[in-house]
PDB file of C-alpha atoms in Angstrom:
ATOM      1  CA  UNK C  52      47.699-118.900 -15.552  1.00  0.00           C
ATOM      2  CA  UNK C  53      47.483-122.547 -14.480  1.00  0.00           C
ATOM      3  CA  UNK C  54      50.860-122.191 -12.768  1.00  0.00           C
ATOM      4  CA  UNK C  55      49.569-119.147 -10.884  1.00  0.00           C
ATOM      5  CA  UNK C  56      46.386-120.975  -9.795  1.00  0.00           C
ATOM      6  CA  UNK C  57      48.365-123.990  -8.569  1.00  0.00           C
ATOM      7  CA  UNK C  58      50.795-121.693  -6.742  1.00  0.00           C
ATOM      8  CA  UNK C  59      47.910-119.874  -5.041  1.00  0.00           C
ATOM      9  CA  UNK C  60      46.463-123.199  -3.907  1.00  0.00           C
ATOM     10  CA  UNK C  61      49.862-124.246  -2.563  1.00  0.00           C
ATOM     11  CA  UNK C  62      50.166-121.114  -0.447  1.00  0.00           C
ATOM     12  CA  UNK C  63      46.567-121.207   0.783  1.00  0.00           C
ATOM     13  CA  UNK C  64      46.961-124.797   2.006  1.00  0.00           C
ATOM     14  CA  UNK C  65      50.063-123.748   3.980  1.00  0.00           C
ATOM     15  CA  UNK C  66      48.201-121.251   6.173  1.00  0.00           C
ATOM     16  CA  UNK C  67      47.537-122.535   9.670  1.00  0.00           C
ATOM     17  CA  UNK C  68      45.326-120.312  11.792  1.00  0.00           C
ATOM     18  CA  UNK C  69      43.596-118.448   8.981  1.00  0.00           C
ATOM     19  CA  UNK C  70      43.456-120.998   6.190  1.00  0.00           C
ATOM     20  CA  UNK C  71      40.706-120.125   3.732  1.00  0.00           C
ATOM     21  CA  UNK C  72      39.814-123.817   3.601  1.00  0.00           C
ATOM     22  CA  UNK C  73      39.528-124.025   7.370  1.00  0.00           C
ATOM     23  CA  UNK C  74      37.388-120.887   7.531  1.00  0.00           C
ATOM     24  CA  UNK C  75      35.076-121.760   4.635  1.00  0.00           C
ATOM     25  CA  UNK C  76      35.055-125.575   4.663  1.00  0.00           C
ATOM     26  CA  UNK C  77      36.126-126.482   8.184  1.00  0.00           C
ATOM     27  CA  UNK C  78      39.131-128.505   7.000  1.00  0.00           C
ATOM     28  CA  UNK C  79      41.873-128.434   9.681  1.00  0.00           C
ATOM     29  CA  UNK C  80      45.424-127.478   8.767  1.00  0.00           C
ATOM     30  CA  UNK C  81      46.935-130.931   9.296  1.00  0.00           C
ATOM     31  CA  UNK C  82      44.504-132.486   6.797  1.00  0.00           C
ATOM     32  CA  UNK C  83      45.475-129.919   4.192  1.00  0.00           C
ATOM     33  CA  UNK C  84      49.143-130.957   4.208  1.00  0.00           C
ATOM     34  CA  UNK C  85      48.719-133.803   1.636  1.00  0.00           C
ATOM     35  CA  UNK C  86      46.940-131.344  -0.696  1.00  0.00           C
ATOM     36  CA  UNK C  87      49.712-128.822  -0.094  1.00  0.00           C
ATOM     37  CA  UNK C  88      52.318-131.430  -1.090  1.00  0.00           C
ATOM     38  CA  UNK C  89      50.354-132.486  -4.180  1.00  0.00           C
ATOM     39  CA  UNK C  90      49.803-128.924  -5.363  1.00  0.00           C
ATOM     40  CA  UNK C  91      53.531-128.232  -4.912  1.00  0.00           C
ATOM     41  CA  UNK C  92      54.341-131.088  -7.272  1.00  0.00           C
ATOM     42  CA  UNK C  93      51.743-129.797  -9.741  1.00  0.00           C
ATOM     43  CA  UNK C  94      53.334-126.334  -9.598  1.00  0.00           C
ATOM     44  CA  UNK C  95      56.745-127.823 -10.402  1.00  0.00           C
ATOM     45  CA  UNK C  96      55.412-129.872 -13.337  1.00  0.00           C
ATOM     46  CA  UNK C  97      53.462-126.924 -14.764  1.00  0.00           C
ATOM     47  CA  UNK C  98      56.449-124.598 -14.325  1.00  0.00           C
ATOM     48  CA  UNK C  99      58.723-126.970 -16.237  1.00  0.00           C
ATOM     49  CA  UNK C 100      56.076-127.378 -18.961  1.00  0.00           C
ATOM     50  CA  UNK C 101      55.586-123.608 -19.133  1.00  0.00           C
ATOM     51  CA  UNK C 102      59.331-123.113 -19.539  1.00  0.00           C
ATOM     52  CA  UNK C 103      59.498-125.766 -22.254  1.00  0.00           C
ATOM     53  CA  UNK C 104      56.635-124.182 -24.198  1.00  0.00           C
ATOM     54  CA  UNK C 105      58.261-120.764 -23.951  1.00  0.00           C
ATOM     55  CA  UNK C 106      61.549-122.188 -25.226  1.00  0.00           C
ATOM     56  CA  UNK C 107      59.996-124.283 -28.001  1.00  0.00           C
ATOM     57  CA  UNK C 108      57.649-121.593 -29.339  1.00  0.00           C
ATOM     58  CA  UNK C 109      59.172-118.402 -27.984  1.00  0.00           C
ATOM     59  CA  UNK C 110      60.305-116.853 -31.263  1.00  0.00           C
ATOM     60  CA  UNK C 111      57.095-117.285 -33.297  1.00  0.00           C
ATOM     61  CA  UNK C 112      55.580-113.937 -32.322  1.00  0.00           C
ATOM     62  CA  UNK C 113      58.949-112.294 -32.733  1.00  0.00           C
ATOM     63  CA  UNK C 114      59.151-113.506 -36.309  1.00  0.00           C
ATOM     64  CA  UNK C 115      55.724-111.981 -36.970  1.00  0.00           C
ATOM     65  CA  UNK C 116      56.766-108.643 -35.501  1.00  0.00           C
ATOM     66  CA  UNK C 117      60.480-107.831 -35.472  1.00  0.00           C
ATOM     67  CA  UNK C 118      59.783-104.670 -33.522  1.00  0.00           C
ATOM     68  CA  UNK C 119      59.206-106.800 -30.424  1.00  0.00           C
ATOM     69  CA  UNK C 120      62.895-107.613 -30.264  1.00  0.00           C
ATOM     70  CA  UNK C 121      63.723-104.772 -27.860  1.00  0.00           C
ATOM     71  CA  UNK C 122      66.291-105.619 -25.225  1.00  0.00           C
ATOM     72  CA  UNK C 123      64.720-103.104 -22.852  1.00  0.00           C
ATOM     73  CA  UNK C 124      61.345-104.895 -22.932  1.00  0.00           C
ATOM     74  CA  UNK C 125      62.522-108.441 -23.421  1.00  0.00           C
ATOM     75  CA  UNK C 126      59.937-111.128 -22.613  1.00  0.00           C
ATOM     76  CA  UNK C 127      59.896-114.871 -23.015  1.00  0.00           C
ATOM     77  CA  UNK C 128      58.343-114.474 -26.469  1.00  0.00           C
ATOM     78  CA  UNK C 129      61.144-112.145 -27.635  1.00  0.00           C
ATOM     79  CA  UNK C 130      64.283-114.148 -26.911  1.00  0.00           C
ATOM     80  CA  UNK C 131      66.556-114.823 -29.861  1.00  0.00           C
ATOM     81  CA  UNK C 132      67.745-117.932 -28.004  1.00  0.00           C
ATOM     82  CA  UNK C 133      64.388-119.741 -28.253  1.00  0.00           C
ATOM     83  CA  UNK C 134      64.340-123.017 -30.170  1.00  0.00           C
ATOM     84  CA  UNK C 135      62.906-121.388 -33.308  1.00  0.00           C
ATOM     85  CA  UNK C 136      65.015-118.251 -32.955  1.00  0.00           C
ATOM     86  CA  UNK C 137      68.164-117.303 -34.849  1.00  0.00           C
ATOM     87  CA  UNK C 138      70.466-118.438 -32.007  1.00  0.00           C
ATOM     88  CA  UNK C 139      68.803-121.312 -30.078  1.00  0.00           C
ATOM     89  CA  UNK C 140      70.449-122.022 -26.744  1.00  0.00           C
ATOM     90  CA  UNK C 141      68.513-123.377 -23.762  1.00  0.00           C
ATOM     91  CA  UNK C 142      70.883-122.092 -21.068  1.00  0.00           C
ATOM     92  CA  UNK C 143      71.061-118.593 -22.523  1.00  0.00           C
ATOM     93  CA  UNK C 144      67.279-118.641 -23.026  1.00  0.00           C
ATOM     94  CA  UNK C 145      66.686-119.408 -19.336  1.00  0.00           C
ATOM     95  CA  UNK C 146      68.820-116.394 -18.373  1.00  0.00           C
ATOM     96  CA  UNK C 147      67.776-114.043 -21.198  1.00  0.00           C
ATOM     97  CA  UNK C 148      65.943-111.031 -19.781  1.00  0.00           C
ATOM     98  CA  UNK C 149      64.140-110.516 -16.479  1.00  0.00           C
ATOM     99  CA  UNK C 150      61.088-112.531 -17.522  1.00  0.00           C
ATOM    100  CA  UNK C 151      63.062-115.639 -18.396  1.00  0.00           C
ATOM    101  CA  UNK C 152      65.494-115.266 -15.502  1.00  0.00           C
ATOM    102  CA  UNK C 153      62.751-114.754 -12.910  1.00  0.00           C
ATOM    103  CA  UNK C 154      60.829-117.755 -14.271  1.00  0.00           C
ATOM    104  CA  UNK C 155      63.949-119.897 -14.014  1.00  0.00           C
ATOM    105  CA  UNK C 156      64.560-118.732 -10.443  1.00  0.00           C
ATOM    106  CA  UNK C 157      60.939-119.427  -9.438  1.00  0.00           C
ATOM    107  CA  UNK C 158      61.262-122.990 -10.719  1.00  0.00           C
ATOM    108  CA  UNK C 159      64.612-123.383  -8.928  1.00  0.00           C
ATOM    109  CA  UNK C 160      63.148-122.211  -5.618  1.00  0.00           C
ATOM    110  CA  UNK C 161      60.132-124.515  -6.033  1.00  0.00           C
ATOM    111  CA  UNK C 162      62.493-127.414  -6.701  1.00  0.00           C
ATOM    112  CA  UNK C 163      64.405-126.481  -3.537  1.00  0.00           C
ATOM    113  CA  UNK C 164      61.192-126.477  -1.487  1.00  0.00           C
ATOM    114  CA  UNK C 165      60.104-129.887  -2.760  1.00  0.00           C
ATOM    115  CA  UNK C 166      63.500-131.607  -2.656  1.00  0.00           C
ATOM    116  CA  UNK C 167      64.109-130.616   0.976  1.00  0.00           C
ATOM    117  CA  UNK C 168      60.579-131.573   2.069  1.00  0.00           C
ATOM    118  CA  UNK C 169      60.039-134.836   0.195  1.00  0.00           C
ATOM    119  CA  UNK C 170      61.772-137.055   2.760  1.00  0.00           C
ATOM    120  CA  UNK C 171      60.314-136.745   6.257  1.00  0.00           C
ATOM    121  CA  UNK C 172      63.531-137.966   7.875  1.00  0.00           C
ATOM    122  CA  UNK C 173      65.344-134.862   6.606  1.00  0.00           C
ATOM    123  CA  UNK C 174      62.828-132.612   8.356  1.00  0.00           C
ATOM    124  CA  UNK C 175      63.137-134.560  11.600  1.00  0.00           C
ATOM    125  CA  UNK C 176      66.921-134.756  11.790  1.00  0.00           C
ATOM    126  CA  UNK C 177      67.804-131.447  10.107  1.00  0.00           C
ATOM    127  CA  UNK C 178      64.806-129.353  11.107  1.00  0.00           C
ATOM    128  CA  UNK C 179      66.676-126.052  11.451  1.00  0.00           C
ATOM    129  CA  UNK C 180      68.218-126.428   7.997  1.00  0.00           C
ATOM    130  CA  UNK C 181      64.847-127.432   6.511  1.00  0.00           C
ATOM    131  CA  UNK C 182      63.062-124.489   8.147  1.00  0.00           C
ATOM    132  CA  UNK C 183      65.629-121.958   6.949  1.00  0.00           C
ATOM    133  CA  UNK C 184      65.558-123.391   3.420  1.00  0.00           C
ATOM    134  CA  UNK C 185      61.744-123.392   3.367  1.00  0.00           C
ATOM    135  CA  UNK C 186      61.526-119.740   4.438  1.00  0.00           C
ATOM    136  CA  UNK C 187      64.222-118.523   2.030  1.00  0.00           C
ATOM    137  CA  UNK C 188      62.816-120.466  -0.947  1.00  0.00           C
ATOM    138  CA  UNK C 189      59.265-119.316  -0.188  1.00  0.00           C
ATOM    139  CA  UNK C 190      60.359-115.683  -0.112  1.00  0.00           C
ATOM    140  CA  UNK C 191      62.262-116.291  -3.348  1.00  0.00           C
ATOM    141  CA  UNK C 192      59.121-117.623  -5.042  1.00  0.00           C
ATOM    142  CA  UNK C 193      57.118-114.583  -3.897  1.00  0.00           C
ATOM    143  CA  UNK C 194      59.717-111.981  -4.914  1.00  0.00           C
ATOM    144  CA  UNK C 195      60.434-113.412  -8.347  1.00  0.00           C
ATOM    145  CA  UNK C 196      56.746-114.097  -9.026  1.00  0.00           C
ATOM    146  CA  UNK C 197      56.251-110.332  -8.714  1.00  0.00           C
ATOM    147  CA  UNK C 198      59.216-109.763 -11.054  1.00  0.00           C
ATOM    148  CA  UNK C 199      57.637-112.308 -13.414  1.00  0.00           C
ATOM    149  CA  UNK C 200      54.472-110.152 -13.410  1.00  0.00           C
ATOM    150  CA  UNK C 201      52.430-112.757 -11.536  1.00  0.00           C
ATOM    151  CA  UNK C 202      50.906-110.129  -9.246  1.00  0.00           C
ATOM    152  CA  UNK C 203      48.175-112.445  -7.930  1.00  0.00           C
ATOM    153  CA  UNK C 204      50.826-113.740  -5.515  1.00  0.00           C
ATOM    154  CA  UNK C 205      50.432-110.465  -3.596  1.00  0.00           C
ATOM    155  CA  UNK C 206      46.935-111.534  -2.503  1.00  0.00           C
ATOM    156  CA  UNK C 207      48.349-114.668  -0.941  1.00  0.00           C
ATOM    157  CA  UNK C 208      51.227-112.691   0.563  1.00  0.00           C
ATOM    158  CA  UNK C 209      48.739-110.405   2.330  1.00  0.00           C
ATOM    159  CA  UNK C 210      46.806-113.414   3.646  1.00  0.00           C
ATOM    160  CA  UNK C 211      50.063-115.031   4.786  1.00  0.00           C
ATOM    161  CA  UNK C 212      51.087-111.889   6.700  1.00  0.00           C
ATOM    162  CA  UNK C 213      47.728-111.928   8.510  1.00  0.00           C
ATOM    163  CA  UNK C 214      48.242-115.603   9.372  1.00  0.00           C
ATOM    164  CA  UNK C 215      51.723-114.913  10.766  1.00  0.00           C
ATOM    165  CA  UNK C 216      50.409-111.978  12.784  1.00  0.00           C
ATOM    166  CA  UNK C 217      47.679-114.079  14.380  1.00  0.00           C
ATOM    167  CA  UNK C 218      50.022-116.975  15.168  1.00  0.00           C
ATOM    168  CA  UNK C 219      53.158-115.204  16.342  1.00  0.00           C
ATOM    169  CA  UNK C 220      51.718-112.027  17.863  1.00  0.00           C
ATOM    170  CA  UNK C 221      48.196-112.745  19.113  1.00  0.00           C
ATOM    171  CA  UNK C 222      48.572-116.433  19.995  1.00  0.00           C
ATOM    172  CA  UNK C 223      52.197-116.632  21.041  1.00  0.00           C
ATOM    173  CA  UNK C 224      52.406-113.317  22.920  1.00  0.00           C
ATOM    174  CA  UNK C 225      48.947-112.472  24.204  1.00  0.00           C
ATOM    175  CA  UNK C 226      46.409-115.288  24.053  1.00  0.00           C
ATOM    176  CA  UNK C 227      48.235-118.121  25.794  1.00  0.00           C
ATOM    177  CA  UNK C 228      50.461-118.396  28.925  1.00  0.00           C
ATOM    178  CA  UNK C 229      54.015-117.162  28.566  1.00  0.00           C
ATOM    179  CA  UNK C 230      55.609-119.375  31.212  1.00  0.00           C
ATOM    180  CA  UNK C 231      55.578-123.126  31.875  1.00  0.00           C
ATOM    181  CA  UNK C 232      57.202-125.545  34.268  1.00  0.00           C
ATOM    182  CA  UNK C 233      59.781-127.923  32.824  1.00  0.00           C
ATOM    183  CA  UNK C 234      60.836-131.203  34.411  1.00  0.00           C
ATOM    184  CA  UNK C 235      63.349-133.799  33.293  1.00  0.00           C
ATOM    185  CA  UNK C 236      61.510-137.085  33.868  1.00  0.00           C
ATOM    186  CA  UNK C 237      64.188-139.248  32.230  1.00  0.00           C
ATOM    187  CA  UNK C 238      67.564-138.376  30.711  1.00  0.00           C
ATOM    188  CA  UNK C 239      65.829-138.095  27.337  1.00  0.00           C
ATOM    189  CA  UNK C 240      62.258-137.108  28.341  1.00  0.00           C
ATOM    190  CA  UNK C 241      61.046-133.631  29.322  1.00  0.00           C
ATOM    191  CA  UNK C 242      57.631-132.646  30.641  1.00  0.00           C
ATOM    192  CA  UNK C 243      56.391-129.133  29.874  1.00  0.00           C
ATOM    193  CA  UNK C 244      53.324-128.112  31.897  1.00  0.00           C
ATOM    194  CA  UNK C 245      51.195-124.969  32.078  1.00  0.00           C
ATOM    195  CA  UNK C 246      47.663-124.134  33.363  1.00  0.00           C
ATOM    196  CA  UNK C 247      45.037-124.583  30.657  1.00  0.00           C
ATOM    197  CA  UNK C 248      43.511-121.201  29.767  1.00  0.00           C
ATOM    198  CA  UNK C 249      39.760-120.963  29.225  1.00  0.00           C
ATOM    199  CA  UNK C 250      40.188-120.346  25.490  1.00  0.00           C
ATOM    200  CA  UNK C 251      42.486-123.346  24.926  1.00  0.00           C
ATOM    201  CA  UNK C 252      40.226-126.012  23.418  1.00  0.00           C
ATOM    202  CA  UNK C 253      41.649-129.218  21.962  1.00  0.00           C
ATOM    203  CA  UNK C 254      40.813-132.837  21.194  1.00  0.00           C
ATOM    204  CA  UNK C 255      42.909-135.897  21.958  1.00  0.00           C
ATOM    205  CA  UNK C 256      45.685-136.302  19.393  1.00  0.00           C
ATOM    206  CA  UNK C 257      45.988-132.633  18.463  1.00  0.00           C
ATOM    207  CA  UNK C 258      49.314-130.808  18.653  1.00  0.00           C
ATOM    208  CA  UNK C 259      50.670-127.336  19.325  1.00  0.00           C
ATOM    209  CA  UNK C 260      53.616-125.460  17.904  1.00  0.00           C
ATOM    210  CA  UNK C 261      55.867-124.498  20.807  1.00  0.00           C
ATOM    211  CA  UNK C 262      58.843-122.162  21.002  1.00  0.00           C
ATOM    212  CA  UNK C 263      61.142-121.792  24.010  1.00  0.00           C
ATOM    213  CA  UNK C 264      63.195-118.591  23.547  1.00  0.00           C
ATOM    214  CA  UNK C 265      65.854-119.727  26.033  1.00  0.00           C
ATOM    215  CA  UNK C 266      66.718-122.408  23.458  1.00  0.00           C
ATOM    216  CA  UNK C 267      65.823-120.651  20.203  1.00  0.00           C
ATOM    217  CA  UNK C 268      63.629-117.606  19.671  1.00  0.00           C
ATOM    218  CA  UNK C 269      62.824-118.497  16.049  1.00  0.00           C
ATOM    219  CA  UNK C 270      62.061-122.232  16.148  1.00  0.00           C
ATOM    220  CA  UNK C 271      58.503-123.501  16.648  1.00  0.00           C
ATOM    221  CA  UNK C 272      58.252-127.288  16.975  1.00  0.00           C
ATOM    222  CA  UNK C 273      55.097-129.436  16.674  1.00  0.00           C
ATOM    223  CA  UNK C 274      54.422-131.325  19.919  1.00  0.00           C
ATOM    224  CA  UNK C 275      51.398-133.536  20.644  1.00  0.00           C
ATOM    225  CA  UNK C 276      49.364-132.569  23.706  1.00  0.00           C
ATOM    226  CA  UNK C 277      49.692-135.465  26.158  1.00  0.00           C
ATOM    227  CA  UNK C 278      47.102-134.363  28.720  1.00  0.00           C
ATOM    228  CA  UNK C 279      43.341-135.009  28.465  1.00  0.00           C
ATOM    229  CA  UNK C 280      41.030-132.154  27.419  1.00  0.00           C
ATOM    230  CA  UNK C 281      39.272-132.123  30.821  1.00  0.00           C
ATOM    231  CA  UNK C 282      42.462-131.738  32.893  1.00  0.00           C
ATOM    232  CA  UNK C 283      43.320-128.401  34.522  1.00  0.00           C
ATOM    233  CA  UNK C 284      46.897-128.414  33.164  1.00  0.00           C
ATOM    234  CA  UNK C 285      48.180-128.854  29.634  1.00  0.00           C
ATOM    235  CA  UNK C 286      51.200-131.159  29.431  1.00  0.00           C
ATOM    236  CA  UNK C 287      53.654-131.809  26.635  1.00  0.00           C
ATOM    237  CA  UNK C 288      56.021-134.766  26.889  1.00  0.00           C
ATOM    238  CA  UNK C 289      59.023-134.262  24.642  1.00  0.00           C
ATOM    239  CA  UNK C 290      61.662-136.896  23.912  1.00  0.00           C
ATOM    240  CA  UNK C 291      65.209-135.747  23.156  1.00  0.00           C
ATOM    241  CA  UNK C 292      65.777-136.953  19.604  1.00  0.00           C
ATOM    242  CA  UNK C 293      67.201-133.973  17.735  1.00  0.00           C
ATOM    243  CA  UNK C 294      69.281-130.873  18.296  1.00  0.00           C
ATOM    244  CA  UNK C 295      66.486-128.689  19.727  1.00  0.00           C
ATOM    245  CA  UNK C 296      65.027-131.393  21.959  1.00  0.00           C
ATOM    246  CA  UNK C 297      68.456-132.326  23.335  1.00  0.00           C
ATOM    247  CA  UNK C 298      69.008-128.675  24.220  1.00  0.00           C
ATOM    248  CA  UNK C 299      65.604-128.703  25.943  1.00  0.00           C
ATOM    249  CA  UNK C 300      66.632-131.743  28.027  1.00  0.00           C
ATOM    250  CA  UNK C 301      69.853-129.995  29.047  1.00  0.00           C
ATOM    251  CA  UNK C 302      67.873-126.871  29.935  1.00  0.00           C
ATOM    252  CA  UNK C 303      65.351-128.848  32.042  1.00  0.00           C
ATOM    253  CA  UNK C 304      68.213-130.463  33.934  1.00  0.00           C
ATOM    254  CA  UNK C 305      69.166-127.047  35.349  1.00  0.00           C
ATOM    255  CA  UNK C 306      65.858-125.142  35.315  1.00  0.00           C
ATOM    256  CA  UNK C 307      62.303-125.687  36.525  1.00  0.00           C
ATOM    257  CA  UNK C 308      60.586-122.911  34.539  1.00  0.00           C
ATOM    258  CA  UNK C 309      60.797-121.678  30.970  1.00  0.00           C
ATOM    259  CA  UNK C 310      59.368-118.959  28.781  1.00  0.00           C
ATOM    260  CA  UNK C 311      57.097-120.439  26.112  1.00  0.00           C
ATOM    261  CA  UNK C 312      55.311-119.236  23.010  1.00  0.00           C
ATOM    262  CA  UNK C 313      52.454-121.354  21.687  1.00  0.00           C
ATOM    263  CA  UNK C 314      50.314-121.536  18.602  1.00  0.00           C
ATOM    264  CA  UNK C 315      47.462-123.914  17.903  1.00  0.00           C
ATOM    265  CA  UNK C 316      46.165-126.380  18.808  1.00  0.00           C
ATOM    266  CA  UNK C 317      46.089-128.133  15.428  1.00  0.00           C
TER     267      UNK C 317
END
C-alpha cells in the first residue's frame, strides 16, 4: 500500500495544468518537480523493499495452506521459489507468475525513469531520447500496475488524461495563437514572437512549453518568456544548443512565420 501511495504522489506531482496540488494548495508545477523527484526515489526504494519481503517471506502462507499452490492463481505468497520455499531461486521468483513478473517489470520501468532523469545534462543533450523513454516507461508502470492489481493507478490515469486534454487540445489548439513570426537574430539565436492574447497572463521568469510542428509535431520544449508582462507581444528567444533548437535556427533562416502550439505559462 505504501508503494501505491508513493506512486500516486509521484504521478500527481507530474501534472502541469491540472495538478491537484496547484488547484488545492496553489503550488505551481515547477515547484513540485523536486517533490516529484523525491517521491520517485521513494517509490523505487519501497518497490525494492516490497520485492525483498515477498521473496524472503513468500512461502510462509503457502506452508500453512498447501491448497494455495495453484499455478492458475499464483501470487507472490505462493511461489515455490521464495527464500523459504522448497526451491529458492531469486531470478525464478521474480519471473514466477503474473504477480511477481508484473512487480518486477514495474520496478524495472521505475528504475528506467529515474536513471534517465537523474542527470540534467542527459535531458538537455538527448531530450528526444529522454522524452520517449519517459513516456514508454510511464505507460509501462501504469499497465503493469493494473496487472499487479494496484487499481488505484486508474484514478491517476484518468486525472492524467484530463491534464493532457487541457494542455494539448484546449491550450495548444484553441486557447492560444497558432502562428508566430520567427527571426534569426544571430546564427545561433532565434526570436519567436506572437501577439499576447487577453487570457495569457504571466510573471517575469515564467516559461511556456512550445511545439513547432514544422520541426516536430510531438516535441514540446520549455522556453522562458523573454518579454515583459505589459508588452503587447510575447517573445521567446531561443539559442541553438541541441538538435531541436538547431533545426529551429535552420528553419528561421528560410522562413519568417511558423505554426506554434503552446501550453502554460508555468
